[in-house]
Amino acid sequence: MPPVLFSPFTLRKLTLANRIVVSPMCQYSAVDGRAVDWHMVHWGQLLQSNAGMFTIEATAVSAIGRITYGCLGLYDDACEAALGERLAVARSIAPPIPVAIQLAHAGRKGSSQVPWEGGQLIPIDQGGWRPVAPSAIAQLEHEALPAPLDLAGIAQIKREFVAATERAARLGIDAMELHMAHGYLLHEFLSPLSNQRSDAYGGSFDNRVRFPMEVFAAVRDAWPQDKPLGVRVSATDWVEGGWTLEESIELARRLQAAGCDWIDTSSGGVSPKQKIPLGPGYQVHLARAIRKATSMPTMAVGLITDAAQAEAIVAAHDADLVAMARALLWDPHWPWHAAATLGAQVQVPKPYWRSAPREAGDVLAYAKIGMR
Ligand SMILES: Cc1cc2nc3c(=O)[nH]c(=O)nc-3n(C[C@H](O)[C@H](O)[C@H](O)COP(=O)(O)O)c2cc1C
Protein backbone atom coordinates (compact mmCIF):
# COMPACT_ATOMS: atom_id res chain seq x y z
CA MET A 1 0.00 0.00 0.00
CA PRO A 2 1.41 3.46 -0.90
CA PRO A 3 1.69 5.72 2.18
CA VAL A 4 -1.33 7.95 2.80
CA LEU A 5 1.04 10.71 4.00
CA PHE A 6 2.20 11.10 0.43
CA SER A 7 -1.23 11.04 -1.19
CA PRO A 8 -2.79 14.25 -2.53
CA PHE A 9 -5.45 16.27 -0.72
CA THR A 10 -7.73 18.86 -2.28
CA LEU A 11 -9.06 22.03 -0.63
CA ARG A 12 -11.39 23.88 -3.01
CA LYS A 13 -9.37 24.30 -6.26
CA LEU A 14 -6.03 23.72 -4.54
CA THR A 15 -4.46 20.27 -4.52
CA LEU A 16 -1.66 19.53 -2.08
CA ALA A 17 0.71 16.83 -3.35
CA ASN A 18 0.98 15.31 0.11
CA ARG A 19 -0.37 15.70 3.65
CA ILE A 20 2.60 17.48 5.23
CA VAL A 21 2.10 21.17 5.98
CA VAL A 22 4.82 23.54 7.15
CA SER A 23 3.26 25.06 10.25
CA PRO A 24 3.40 28.86 10.59
CA MET A 25 6.56 29.96 12.38
CA CYS A 26 7.31 33.54 13.46
CA GLN A 27 10.82 34.59 12.52
CA TYR A 28 10.88 37.86 14.54
CA SER A 29 13.15 39.25 11.85
CA ALA A 30 10.95 41.73 9.99
CA VAL A 31 11.60 45.46 10.02
CA ASP A 32 8.49 47.62 10.46
CA GLY A 33 6.42 44.59 9.47
CA ARG A 34 8.39 44.16 6.24
CA ALA A 35 9.94 40.91 5.11
CA VAL A 36 13.73 40.98 4.74
CA ASP A 37 16.28 38.73 3.04
CA TRP A 38 16.17 36.32 5.99
CA HIS A 39 12.56 35.52 5.05
CA MET A 40 13.52 34.92 1.46
CA VAL A 41 16.17 32.36 2.40
CA HIS A 42 13.99 30.75 5.10
CA TRP A 43 10.98 30.48 2.79
CA GLY A 44 13.14 29.21 -0.07
CA GLN A 45 14.61 26.54 2.18
CA LEU A 46 11.25 25.32 3.43
CA LEU A 47 9.67 25.52 -0.01
CA GLN A 48 12.32 23.00 -1.03
CA SER A 49 11.14 20.67 1.72
CA ASN A 50 8.58 19.14 -0.62
CA ALA A 51 5.86 19.53 1.99
CA GLY A 52 2.35 19.63 0.54
CA MET A 53 1.92 23.27 1.63
CA PHE A 54 4.08 25.95 3.22
CA THR A 55 2.53 28.44 5.65
CA ILE A 56 4.00 31.92 6.12
CA GLU A 57 4.29 32.91 9.77
CA ALA A 58 1.63 34.79 11.78
CA THR A 59 1.34 38.00 9.78
CA ALA A 60 -0.14 41.00 11.53
CA VAL A 61 -3.06 42.96 10.11
CA SER A 62 -1.88 46.14 11.86
CA ALA A 63 1.30 47.47 13.46
CA ILE A 64 -0.12 47.11 16.99
CA GLY A 65 -1.39 43.66 16.03
CA ARG A 66 2.23 42.42 15.87
CA ILE A 67 3.45 40.25 18.72
CA THR A 68 6.92 41.81 18.58
CA TYR A 69 8.55 44.64 16.66
CA GLY A 70 10.14 41.87 14.53
CA CYS A 71 6.85 40.32 13.43
CA LEU A 72 5.80 40.24 9.82
CA GLY A 73 2.92 42.49 8.77
CA LEU A 74 0.67 43.00 5.80
CA TYR A 75 -0.84 46.33 6.74
CA ASP A 76 0.63 48.83 4.29
CA ASP A 77 2.03 49.08 0.78
CA ALA A 78 5.63 48.71 1.98
CA CYS A 79 4.78 45.42 3.77
CA GLU A 80 2.98 44.16 0.68
CA ALA A 81 5.87 45.04 -1.64
CA ALA A 82 8.53 43.53 0.66
CA LEU A 83 6.60 40.31 1.13
CA GLY A 84 5.80 40.06 -2.58
CA GLU A 85 9.41 40.57 -3.70
CA ARG A 86 10.97 38.10 -1.24
CA LEU A 87 8.29 35.50 -1.82
CA ALA A 88 8.73 35.72 -5.60
CA VAL A 89 12.44 34.93 -5.26
CA ALA A 90 11.83 32.09 -2.79
CA ARG A 91 9.22 30.57 -5.09
CA SER A 92 11.44 30.88 -8.15
CA ILE A 93 14.10 28.58 -6.69
CA ALA A 94 11.79 25.86 -5.38
CA PRO A 95 9.32 23.30 -6.69
CA PRO A 96 5.82 24.78 -7.07
CA ILE A 97 4.47 24.17 -3.57
CA PRO A 98 1.29 25.99 -2.51
CA VAL A 99 1.92 28.90 -0.15
CA ALA A 100 -0.50 29.76 2.65
CA ILE A 101 -0.32 32.75 4.98
CA GLN A 102 -1.53 32.97 8.55
CA LEU A 103 -3.23 36.30 9.31
CA ALA A 104 -3.17 37.35 12.92
CA HIS A 105 -3.70 40.04 15.50
CA ALA A 106 -1.69 39.65 18.70
CA GLY A 107 -4.22 41.36 20.97
CA ARG A 108 -2.92 41.67 24.52
CA LYS A 109 0.20 39.67 23.62
CA GLY A 110 1.31 42.55 21.38
CA SER A 111 4.31 44.71 22.27
CA SER A 112 6.34 41.71 23.40
CA GLN A 113 10.09 41.52 23.25
CA VAL A 114 11.45 39.01 20.70
CA PRO A 115 12.01 35.57 22.28
CA TRP A 116 15.79 35.75 22.20
CA GLU A 117 15.56 38.97 24.24
CA GLY A 118 13.31 37.32 26.83
CA GLY A 119 9.87 37.72 25.21
CA GLN A 120 8.38 39.96 27.94
CA LEU A 121 5.96 42.88 27.54
CA ILE A 122 7.79 46.07 26.46
CA PRO A 123 6.40 49.04 28.42
CA ILE A 124 5.42 52.13 26.44
CA ASP A 125 8.22 54.21 27.98
CA GLN A 126 10.72 51.65 26.68
CA GLY A 127 9.48 51.78 23.09
CA GLY A 128 6.48 49.46 23.31
CA TRP A 129 2.84 50.18 22.57
CA ARG A 130 -0.38 49.63 24.52
CA PRO A 131 -1.89 46.38 23.27
CA VAL A 132 -5.64 45.98 22.79
CA ALA A 133 -7.86 43.16 24.04
CA PRO A 134 -11.51 42.24 24.55
CA SER A 135 -11.22 43.17 28.24
CA ALA A 136 -8.72 45.01 30.43
CA ILE A 137 -7.15 41.78 31.67
CA ALA A 138 -3.42 41.28 31.35
CA GLN A 139 -1.81 38.07 30.08
CA LEU A 140 0.34 37.94 33.23
CA GLU A 141 -0.87 39.35 36.54
CA HIS A 142 1.97 41.82 37.06
CA GLU A 143 1.62 43.39 33.60
CA ALA A 144 0.06 46.74 32.65
CA LEU A 145 -3.52 46.28 31.45
CA PRO A 146 -4.32 46.18 27.74
CA ALA A 147 -6.83 48.69 26.36
CA PRO A 148 -10.29 47.13 26.10
CA LEU A 149 -11.67 47.50 22.57
CA ASP A 150 -14.77 49.60 22.01
CA LEU A 151 -17.16 48.88 19.16
CA ALA A 152 -15.34 51.24 16.80
CA GLY A 153 -12.07 49.43 17.59
CA ILE A 154 -13.66 46.06 16.89
CA ALA A 155 -15.03 47.26 13.56
CA GLN A 156 -11.65 48.72 12.64
CA ILE A 157 -9.83 45.41 13.27
CA LYS A 158 -12.35 43.61 11.08
CA ARG A 159 -11.54 46.07 8.28
CA GLU A 160 -7.82 45.48 8.84
CA PHE A 161 -8.28 41.72 8.39
CA VAL A 162 -10.13 42.39 5.13
CA ALA A 163 -7.47 44.80 3.85
CA ALA A 164 -4.68 42.31 4.62
CA THR A 165 -6.69 39.58 2.90
CA GLU A 166 -6.95 41.70 -0.23
CA ARG A 167 -3.19 42.27 -0.14
CA ALA A 168 -2.54 38.52 0.21
CA ALA A 169 -4.84 37.81 -2.74
CA ARG A 170 -2.93 40.37 -4.85
CA LEU A 171 0.33 38.59 -3.98
CA GLY A 172 -0.97 35.32 -5.44
CA ILE A 173 -0.93 33.48 -2.13
CA ASP A 174 -2.77 30.18 -2.48
CA ALA A 175 -4.43 29.64 0.90
CA MET A 176 -5.08 31.51 4.11
CA GLU A 177 -5.34 30.58 7.75
CA LEU A 178 -6.86 32.82 10.42
CA HIS A 179 -5.08 32.66 13.75
CA MET A 180 -7.68 32.08 16.45
CA ALA A 181 -5.26 30.25 18.76
CA HIS A 182 -2.41 30.68 21.26
CA GLY A 183 -3.94 33.51 23.27
CA TYR A 184 -3.88 36.11 20.50
CA LEU A 185 -6.75 38.50 19.85
CA LEU A 186 -9.37 36.21 18.29
CA HIS A 187 -8.70 33.51 20.88
CA GLU A 188 -8.95 36.20 23.58
CA PHE A 189 -12.51 36.85 22.41
CA LEU A 190 -13.34 33.12 22.50
CA SER A 191 -12.01 32.35 25.95
CA PRO A 192 -13.97 33.34 29.06
CA LEU A 193 -10.60 33.75 30.80
CA SER A 194 -9.70 36.77 28.67
CA ASN A 195 -13.15 37.95 27.56
CA GLN A 196 -15.29 39.37 30.34
CA ARG A 197 -17.22 41.87 28.26
CA SER A 198 -20.81 42.60 29.12
CA ASP A 199 -21.89 43.65 25.60
CA ALA A 200 -22.79 41.55 22.54
CA TYR A 201 -19.15 40.40 22.23
CA GLY A 202 -18.80 38.74 25.64
CA GLY A 203 -20.52 36.48 28.11
CA SER A 204 -22.41 33.64 26.41
CA PHE A 205 -20.83 31.29 23.88
CA ASP A 206 -22.79 33.01 21.10
CA ASN A 207 -21.37 36.36 22.15
CA ARG A 208 -17.78 35.19 22.58
CA VAL A 209 -17.68 33.62 19.11
CA ARG A 210 -19.36 36.66 17.51
CA PHE A 211 -16.23 38.67 16.66
CA PRO A 212 -14.13 35.70 15.42
CA MET A 213 -17.12 34.62 13.28
CA GLU A 214 -17.57 38.16 11.94
CA VAL A 215 -13.88 38.32 11.01
CA PHE A 216 -14.13 34.91 9.35
CA ALA A 217 -17.17 35.92 7.28
CA ALA A 218 -15.60 39.23 6.20
CA VAL A 219 -12.35 37.50 5.21
CA ARG A 220 -14.19 34.71 3.40
CA ASP A 221 -16.00 37.38 1.37
CA ALA A 222 -12.78 39.17 0.50
CA TRP A 223 -10.73 36.03 -0.24
CA PRO A 224 -11.18 34.55 -3.74
CA GLN A 225 -13.89 31.89 -3.70
CA ASP A 226 -11.67 29.25 -5.30
CA LYS A 227 -8.98 29.65 -2.61
CA PRO A 228 -9.19 27.75 0.67
CA LEU A 229 -9.48 29.46 4.04
CA GLY A 230 -8.79 27.61 7.28
CA VAL A 231 -8.67 28.47 10.96
CA ARG A 232 -6.16 27.58 13.67
CA VAL A 233 -7.83 27.11 17.03
CA SER A 234 -6.62 26.37 20.49
CA ALA A 235 -9.03 23.51 20.97
CA THR A 236 -8.75 23.79 24.73
CA ASP A 237 -7.23 26.31 27.15
CA TRP A 238 -6.14 23.43 29.42
CA VAL A 239 -7.52 25.50 32.33
CA GLU A 240 -10.59 24.88 34.49
CA GLY A 241 -13.21 27.44 33.47
CA GLY A 242 -11.50 28.18 30.15
CA TRP A 243 -12.37 27.49 26.49
CA THR A 244 -13.19 23.82 25.97
CA LEU A 245 -13.05 21.15 23.28
CA GLU A 246 -16.85 21.05 23.20
CA GLU A 247 -16.90 24.77 22.43
CA SER A 248 -14.25 24.23 19.74
CA ILE A 249 -16.45 21.60 18.12
CA GLU A 250 -19.43 23.97 18.07
CA LEU A 251 -17.23 26.78 16.71
CA ALA A 252 -15.94 24.41 14.00
CA ARG A 253 -19.55 23.59 13.01
CA ARG A 254 -20.33 27.28 12.62
CA LEU A 255 -17.11 27.96 10.72
CA GLN A 256 -17.84 25.05 8.41
CA ALA A 257 -21.28 26.49 7.63
CA ALA A 258 -19.57 29.83 6.90
CA GLY A 259 -17.20 28.24 4.35
CA CYS A 260 -14.18 27.19 6.40
CA ASP A 261 -11.98 24.59 4.71
CA TRP A 262 -9.92 23.22 7.59
CA ILE A 263 -9.38 23.42 11.33
CA ASP A 264 -5.75 23.45 12.39
CA THR A 265 -5.96 22.03 15.88
CA SER A 266 -3.54 23.48 18.38
CA SER A 267 -4.14 24.29 22.05
CA GLY A 268 -3.33 26.59 24.94
CA GLY A 269 -1.66 29.98 25.09
CA VAL A 270 -4.26 32.13 26.82
CA SER A 271 -3.33 31.50 30.44
CA PRO A 272 -0.16 30.87 32.43
CA LYS A 273 -2.27 28.47 34.53
CA GLN A 274 -2.52 25.98 31.66
CA LYS A 275 -1.44 22.41 32.33
CA ILE A 276 -0.51 20.84 29.00
CA PRO A 277 0.19 17.10 28.95
CA LEU A 278 3.15 17.38 26.57
CA GLY A 279 4.20 14.29 24.66
CA PRO A 280 4.39 12.95 21.12
CA GLY A 281 1.26 13.93 19.17
CA TYR A 282 -0.29 15.46 22.31
CA GLN A 283 -2.90 17.43 20.35
CA VAL A 284 -3.89 14.74 17.86
CA HIS A 285 -6.91 13.63 19.90
CA LEU A 286 -8.28 17.17 19.63
CA ALA A 287 -8.04 17.08 15.83
CA ARG A 288 -9.66 13.65 15.85
CA ALA A 289 -12.58 14.85 17.99
CA ILE A 290 -13.27 17.88 15.78
CA ARG A 291 -13.00 15.83 12.60
CA LYS A 292 -15.31 13.15 13.96
CA ALA A 293 -17.95 15.61 15.15
CA THR A 294 -17.96 17.82 12.07
CA SER A 295 -16.51 15.73 9.21
CA MET A 296 -14.41 18.81 8.53
CA PRO A 297 -10.81 18.41 7.32
CA THR A 298 -8.39 18.86 10.19
CA MET A 299 -4.70 19.44 10.61
CA ALA A 300 -2.98 17.81 13.55
CA VAL A 301 0.02 19.61 14.99
CA GLY A 302 2.36 19.32 17.94
CA LEU A 303 5.33 17.02 18.49
CA ILE A 304 4.85 15.09 15.30
CA THR A 305 8.41 14.23 14.41
CA ASP A 306 8.54 10.74 12.99
CA ALA A 307 7.51 9.42 9.56
CA ALA A 308 5.64 6.38 10.88
CA GLN A 309 3.86 8.56 13.46
CA ALA A 310 2.73 11.06 10.79
CA GLU A 311 1.60 8.23 8.50
CA ALA A 312 -0.38 6.61 11.34
CA ILE A 313 -2.21 9.89 12.07
CA VAL A 314 -3.51 10.32 8.54
CA ALA A 315 -4.04 6.59 7.96
CA ALA A 316 -6.22 6.39 11.08
CA HIS A 317 -8.22 9.45 9.89
CA ASP A 318 -7.31 11.31 13.06
CA ALA A 319 -6.50 14.22 10.77
CA ASP A 320 -6.31 14.85 7.04
CA LEU A 321 -3.13 16.88 7.22
CA VAL A 322 -0.14 16.95 9.53
CA ALA A 323 1.38 20.35 10.33
CA MET A 324 4.96 20.39 11.56
CA ALA A 325 7.09 23.21 12.91
CA ARG A 326 10.23 22.47 14.93
CA ALA A 327 11.06 19.18 13.21
CA LEU A 328 11.12 21.01 9.87
CA LEU A 329 13.44 23.71 11.19
CA TRP A 330 15.68 21.00 12.54
CA ASP A 331 15.60 19.09 9.29
CA PRO A 332 14.14 21.08 6.36
CA HIS A 333 14.41 17.96 4.20
CA TRP A 334 12.27 15.94 6.64
CA PRO A 335 9.68 15.12 3.92
CA TRP A 336 12.43 13.73 1.67
CA HIS A 337 13.60 11.46 4.46
CA ALA A 338 10.03 10.48 5.38
CA ALA A 339 9.36 9.59 1.74
CA ALA A 340 12.46 7.39 1.68
CA THR A 341 11.40 5.69 4.92
CA LEU A 342 7.82 5.10 3.77
CA GLY A 343 8.62 4.20 0.15
CA ALA A 344 7.23 7.32 -1.55
CA GLN A 345 8.75 9.92 -3.87
CA VAL A 346 9.43 13.65 -3.62
CA GLN A 347 10.28 16.27 -6.22
CA VAL A 348 13.44 18.15 -5.47
CA PRO A 349 15.38 20.82 -7.38
CA LYS A 350 17.52 19.41 -10.19
CA PRO A 351 20.85 20.53 -8.69
CA TYR A 352 20.05 18.18 -5.76
CA TRP A 353 19.24 15.16 -7.91
CA ARG A 354 22.53 13.52 -6.91
CA SER A 355 21.87 13.87 -3.18
CA ALA A 356 20.09 10.62 -2.29
CA PRO A 357 22.20 7.96 -0.58
CA ARG A 358 21.98 4.47 -2.03
CA GLU A 359 19.67 3.20 0.73
CA ALA A 360 17.09 5.89 -0.13
CA GLY A 361 16.30 4.01 -3.36
CA ASP A 362 14.37 5.97 -6.00
CA VAL A 363 12.93 8.54 -3.59
CA LEU A 364 13.70 11.44 -5.95
CA ALA A 365 11.05 11.62 -8.64
CA TYR A 366 12.27 12.23 -12.22
CA ALA A 367 15.92 12.29 -11.12
CA LYS A 368 18.27 11.34 -13.93
CA ILE A 369 21.91 12.23 -14.19
CA GLY A 370 24.33 11.98 -17.06
CA MET A 371 27.94 13.08 -17.35
CA ARG A 372 30.92 12.48 -19.51
C1 LIG B 1 9.89 29.28 16.01
C2 LIG B 1 8.41 29.04 16.12
C3 LIG B 1 7.52 30.01 15.70
C4 LIG B 1 6.14 29.80 15.76
N1 LIG B 1 5.28 30.72 15.23
C5 LIG B 1 3.97 30.42 15.11
C6 LIG B 1 3.10 31.25 14.36
O1 LIG B 1 3.52 32.21 13.72
N2 LIG B 1 1.79 30.93 14.34
C7 LIG B 1 1.30 29.82 14.98
O2 LIG B 1 0.11 29.57 14.93
N3 LIG B 1 2.12 28.99 15.65
C8 LIG B 1 3.43 29.26 15.70
N4 LIG B 1 4.27 28.37 16.31
C9 LIG B 1 3.73 27.08 16.77
C10 LIG B 1 3.93 26.03 15.68
O3 LIG B 1 3.28 26.37 14.48
C11 LIG B 1 3.43 24.65 16.16
O4 LIG B 1 2.05 24.71 16.35
C12 LIG B 1 4.11 24.21 17.46
O5 LIG B 1 5.50 24.48 17.41
C13 LIG B 1 3.92 22.72 17.70
O6 LIG B 1 4.35 21.97 16.59
P1 LIG B 1 5.81 21.25 16.55
O7 LIG B 1 5.86 20.31 17.71
O8 LIG B 1 5.82 20.54 15.21
O9 LIG B 1 6.85 22.30 16.63
C14 LIG B 1 5.65 28.59 16.30
C15 LIG B 1 6.55 27.63 16.77
C16 LIG B 1 7.91 27.84 16.66
C17 LIG B 1 8.85 26.75 17.13
mmCIF file with all atom_site columns, C-alpha atoms and ligand atoms in Angstrom, residues 22-28 56-59 67 102 104 115-116 177 179-182 184 232 264-267 282-283 301-305 323-329, ligand 1:
data_model
loop_
_atom_site.group_PDB
_atom_site.id
_atom_site.type_symbol
_atom_site.label_atom_id
_atom_site.label_alt_id
_atom_site.label_comp_id
_atom_site.label_asym_id
_atom_site.label_entity_id
_atom_site.label_seq_id
_atom_site.pdbx_PDB_ins_code
_atom_site.Cartn_x
_atom_site.Cartn_y
_atom_site.Cartn_z
_atom_site.occupancy
_atom_site.B_iso_or_equiv
_atom_site.pdbx_formal_charge
_atom_site.auth_seq_id
_atom_site.auth_comp_id
_atom_site.auth_asym_id
_atom_site.auth_atom_id
_atom_site.pdbx_PDB_model_num
ATOM   1  C CA  . VAL A 1 22  ? 4.823  23.543 7.146  1.00 0.00 ? 22  VAL A CA  1
ATOM   2  C CA  . SER A 1 23  ? 3.260  25.060 10.254 1.00 0.00 ? 23  SER A CA  1
ATOM   3  C CA  . PRO A 1 24  ? 3.404  28.859 10.592 1.00 0.00 ? 24  PRO A CA  1
ATOM   4  C CA  . MET A 1 25  ? 6.555  29.964 12.384 1.00 0.00 ? 25  MET A CA  1
ATOM   5  C CA  . CYS A 1 26  ? 7.315  33.539 13.463 1.00 0.00 ? 26  CYS A CA  1
ATOM   6  C CA  . GLN A 1 27  ? 10.816 34.593 12.522 1.00 0.00 ? 27  GLN A CA  1
ATOM   7  C CA  . TYR A 1 28  ? 10.877 37.856 14.542 1.00 0.00 ? 28  TYR A CA  1
ATOM   8  C CA  . ILE A 1 56  ? 4.004  31.915 6.118  1.00 0.00 ? 56  ILE A CA  1
ATOM   9  C CA  . GLU A 1 57  ? 4.289  32.906 9.775  1.00 0.00 ? 57  GLU A CA  1
ATOM   10 C CA  . ALA A 1 58  ? 1.626  34.787 11.778 1.00 0.00 ? 58  ALA A CA  1
ATOM   11 C CA  . THR A 1 59  ? 1.335  38.005 9.780  1.00 0.00 ? 59  THR A CA  1
ATOM   12 C CA  . ILE A 1 67  ? 3.455  40.252 18.722 1.00 0.00 ? 67  ILE A CA  1
ATOM   13 C CA  . GLN A 1 102 ? -1.531 32.972 8.555  1.00 0.00 ? 102 GLN A CA  1
ATOM   14 C CA  . ALA A 1 104 ? -3.165 37.349 12.922 1.00 0.00 ? 104 ALA A CA  1
ATOM   15 C CA  . PRO A 1 115 ? 12.006 35.573 22.284 1.00 0.00 ? 115 PRO A CA  1
ATOM   16 C CA  . TRP A 1 116 ? 15.794 35.747 22.197 1.00 0.00 ? 116 TRP A CA  1
ATOM   17 C CA  . GLU A 1 177 ? -5.337 30.579 7.750  1.00 0.00 ? 177 GLU A CA  1
ATOM   18 C CA  . HIS A 1 179 ? -5.081 32.661 13.752 1.00 0.00 ? 179 HIS A CA  1
ATOM   19 C CA  . MET A 1 180 ? -7.679 32.082 16.453 1.00 0.00 ? 180 MET A CA  1
ATOM   20 C CA  . ALA A 1 181 ? -5.256 30.252 18.759 1.00 0.00 ? 181 ALA A CA  1
ATOM   21 C CA  . HIS A 1 182 ? -2.415 30.682 21.260 1.00 0.00 ? 182 HIS A CA  1
ATOM   22 C CA  . TYR A 1 184 ? -3.885 36.108 20.502 1.00 0.00 ? 184 TYR A CA  1
ATOM   23 C CA  . ARG A 1 232 ? -6.162 27.583 13.675 1.00 0.00 ? 232 ARG A CA  1
ATOM   24 C CA  . ASP A 1 264 ? -5.753 23.445 12.389 1.00 0.00 ? 264 ASP A CA  1
ATOM   25 C CA  . THR A 1 265 ? -5.962 22.026 15.879 1.00 0.00 ? 265 THR A CA  1
ATOM   26 C CA  . SER A 1 266 ? -3.543 23.485 18.382 1.00 0.00 ? 266 SER A CA  1
ATOM   27 C CA  . SER A 1 267 ? -4.143 24.292 22.051 1.00 0.00 ? 267 SER A CA  1
ATOM   28 C CA  . TYR A 1 282 ? -0.286 15.460 22.311 1.00 0.00 ? 282 TYR A CA  1
ATOM   29 C CA  . GLN A 1 283 ? -2.903 17.432 20.355 1.00 0.00 ? 283 GLN A CA  1
ATOM   30 C CA  . VAL A 1 301 ? 0.023  19.614 14.988 1.00 0.00 ? 301 VAL A CA  1
ATOM   31 C CA  . GLY A 1 302 ? 2.361  19.322 17.944 1.00 0.00 ? 302 GLY A CA  1
ATOM   32 C CA  . LEU A 1 303 ? 5.331  17.017 18.493 1.00 0.00 ? 303 LEU A CA  1
ATOM   33 C CA  . ILE A 1 304 ? 4.851  15.086 15.297 1.00 0.00 ? 304 ILE A CA  1
ATOM   34 C CA  . THR A 1 305 ? 8.409  14.229 14.406 1.00 0.00 ? 305 THR A CA  1
ATOM   35 C CA  . ALA A 1 323 ? 1.381  20.346 10.325 1.00 0.00 ? 323 ALA A CA  1
ATOM   36 C CA  . MET A 1 324 ? 4.959  20.394 11.555 1.00 0.00 ? 324 MET A CA  1
ATOM   37 C CA  . ALA A 1 325 ? 7.094  23.214 12.906 1.00 0.00 ? 325 ALA A CA  1
ATOM   38 C CA  . ARG A 1 326 ? 10.227 22.467 14.929 1.00 0.00 ? 326 ARG A CA  1
ATOM   39 C CA  . ALA A 1 327 ? 11.059 19.182 13.212 1.00 0.00 ? 327 ALA A CA  1
ATOM   40 C CA  . LEU A 1 328 ? 11.121 21.013 9.875  1.00 0.00 ? 328 LEU A CA  1
ATOM   41 C CA  . LEU A 1 329 ? 13.442 23.713 11.187 1.00 0.00 ? 329 LEU A CA  1
HETATM 42 C C1  . LIG B 2 .   ? 9.887  29.280 16.007 1.00 0.00 ? 1   LIG B C1  1
HETATM 43 C C2  . LIG B 2 .   ? 8.411  29.044 16.123 1.00 0.00 ? 1   LIG B C2  1
HETATM 44 C C3  . LIG B 2 .   ? 7.522  30.015 15.697 1.00 0.00 ? 1   LIG B C3  1
HETATM 45 C C4  . LIG B 2 .   ? 6.144  29.799 15.756 1.00 0.00 ? 1   LIG B C4  1
HETATM 46 N N1  . LIG B 2 .   ? 5.282  30.715 15.229 1.00 0.00 ? 1   LIG B N1  1
HETATM 47 C C5  . LIG B 2 .   ? 3.971  30.419 15.111 1.00 0.00 ? 1   LIG B C5  1
HETATM 48 C C6  . LIG B 2 .   ? 3.103  31.250 14.355 1.00 0.00 ? 1   LIG B C6  1
HETATM 49 O O1  . LIG B 2 .   ? 3.516  32.211 13.718 1.00 0.00 ? 1   LIG B O1  1
HETATM 50 N N2  . LIG B 2 .   ? 1.792  30.931 14.338 1.00 0.00 ? 1   LIG B N2  1
HETATM 51 C C7  . LIG B 2 .   ? 1.303  29.820 14.979 1.00 0.00 ? 1   LIG B C7  1
HETATM 52 O O2  . LIG B 2 .   ? 0.106  29.569 14.926 1.00 0.00 ? 1   LIG B O2  1
HETATM 53 N N3  . LIG B 2 .   ? 2.120  28.988 15.645 1.00 0.00 ? 1   LIG B N3  1
HETATM 54 C C8  . LIG B 2 .   ? 3.432  29.256 15.699 1.00 0.00 ? 1   LIG B C8  1
HETATM 55 N N4  . LIG B 2 .   ? 4.273  28.368 16.312 1.00 0.00 ? 1   LIG B N4  1
HETATM 56 C C9  . LIG B 2 .   ? 3.730  27.080 16.770 1.00 0.00 ? 1   LIG B C9  1
HETATM 57 C C10 . LIG B 2 .   ? 3.926  26.026 15.684 1.00 0.00 ? 1   LIG B C10 1
HETATM 58 O O3  . LIG B 2 .   ? 3.276  26.372 14.482 1.00 0.00 ? 1   LIG B O3  1
HETATM 59 C C11 . LIG B 2 .   ? 3.431  24.654 16.164 1.00 0.00 ? 1   LIG B C11 1
HETATM 60 O O4  . LIG B 2 .   ? 2.053  24.706 16.353 1.00 0.00 ? 1   LIG B O4  1
HETATM 61 C C12 . LIG B 2 .   ? 4.108  24.210 17.459 1.00 0.00 ? 1   LIG B C12 1
HETATM 62 O O5  . LIG B 2 .   ? 5.500  24.484 17.412 1.00 0.00 ? 1   LIG B O5  1
HETATM 63 C C13 . LIG B 2 .   ? 3.917  22.716 17.695 1.00 0.00 ? 1   LIG B C13 1
HETATM 64 O O6  . LIG B 2 .   ? 4.352  21.971 16.590 1.00 0.00 ? 1   LIG B O6  1
HETATM 65 P P1  . LIG B 2 .   ? 5.811  21.254 16.549 1.00 0.00 ? 1   LIG B P1  1
HETATM 66 O O7  . LIG B 2 .   ? 5.858  20.314 17.706 1.00 0.00 ? 1   LIG B O7  1
HETATM 67 O O8  . LIG B 2 .   ? 5.818  20.544 15.205 1.00 0.00 ? 1   LIG B O8  1
HETATM 68 O O9  . LIG B 2 .   ? 6.852  22.305 16.630 1.00 0.00 ? 1   LIG B O9  1
HETATM 69 C C14 . LIG B 2 .   ? 5.649  28.587 16.299 1.00 0.00 ? 1   LIG B C14 1
HETATM 70 C C15 . LIG B 2 .   ? 6.549  27.630 16.766 1.00 0.00 ? 1   LIG B C15 1
HETATM 71 C C16 . LIG B 2 .   ? 7.911  27.839 16.662 1.00 0.00 ? 1   LIG B C16 1
HETATM 72 C C17 . LIG B 2 .   ? 8.849  26.752 17.132 1.00 0.00 ? 1   LIG B C17 1
#
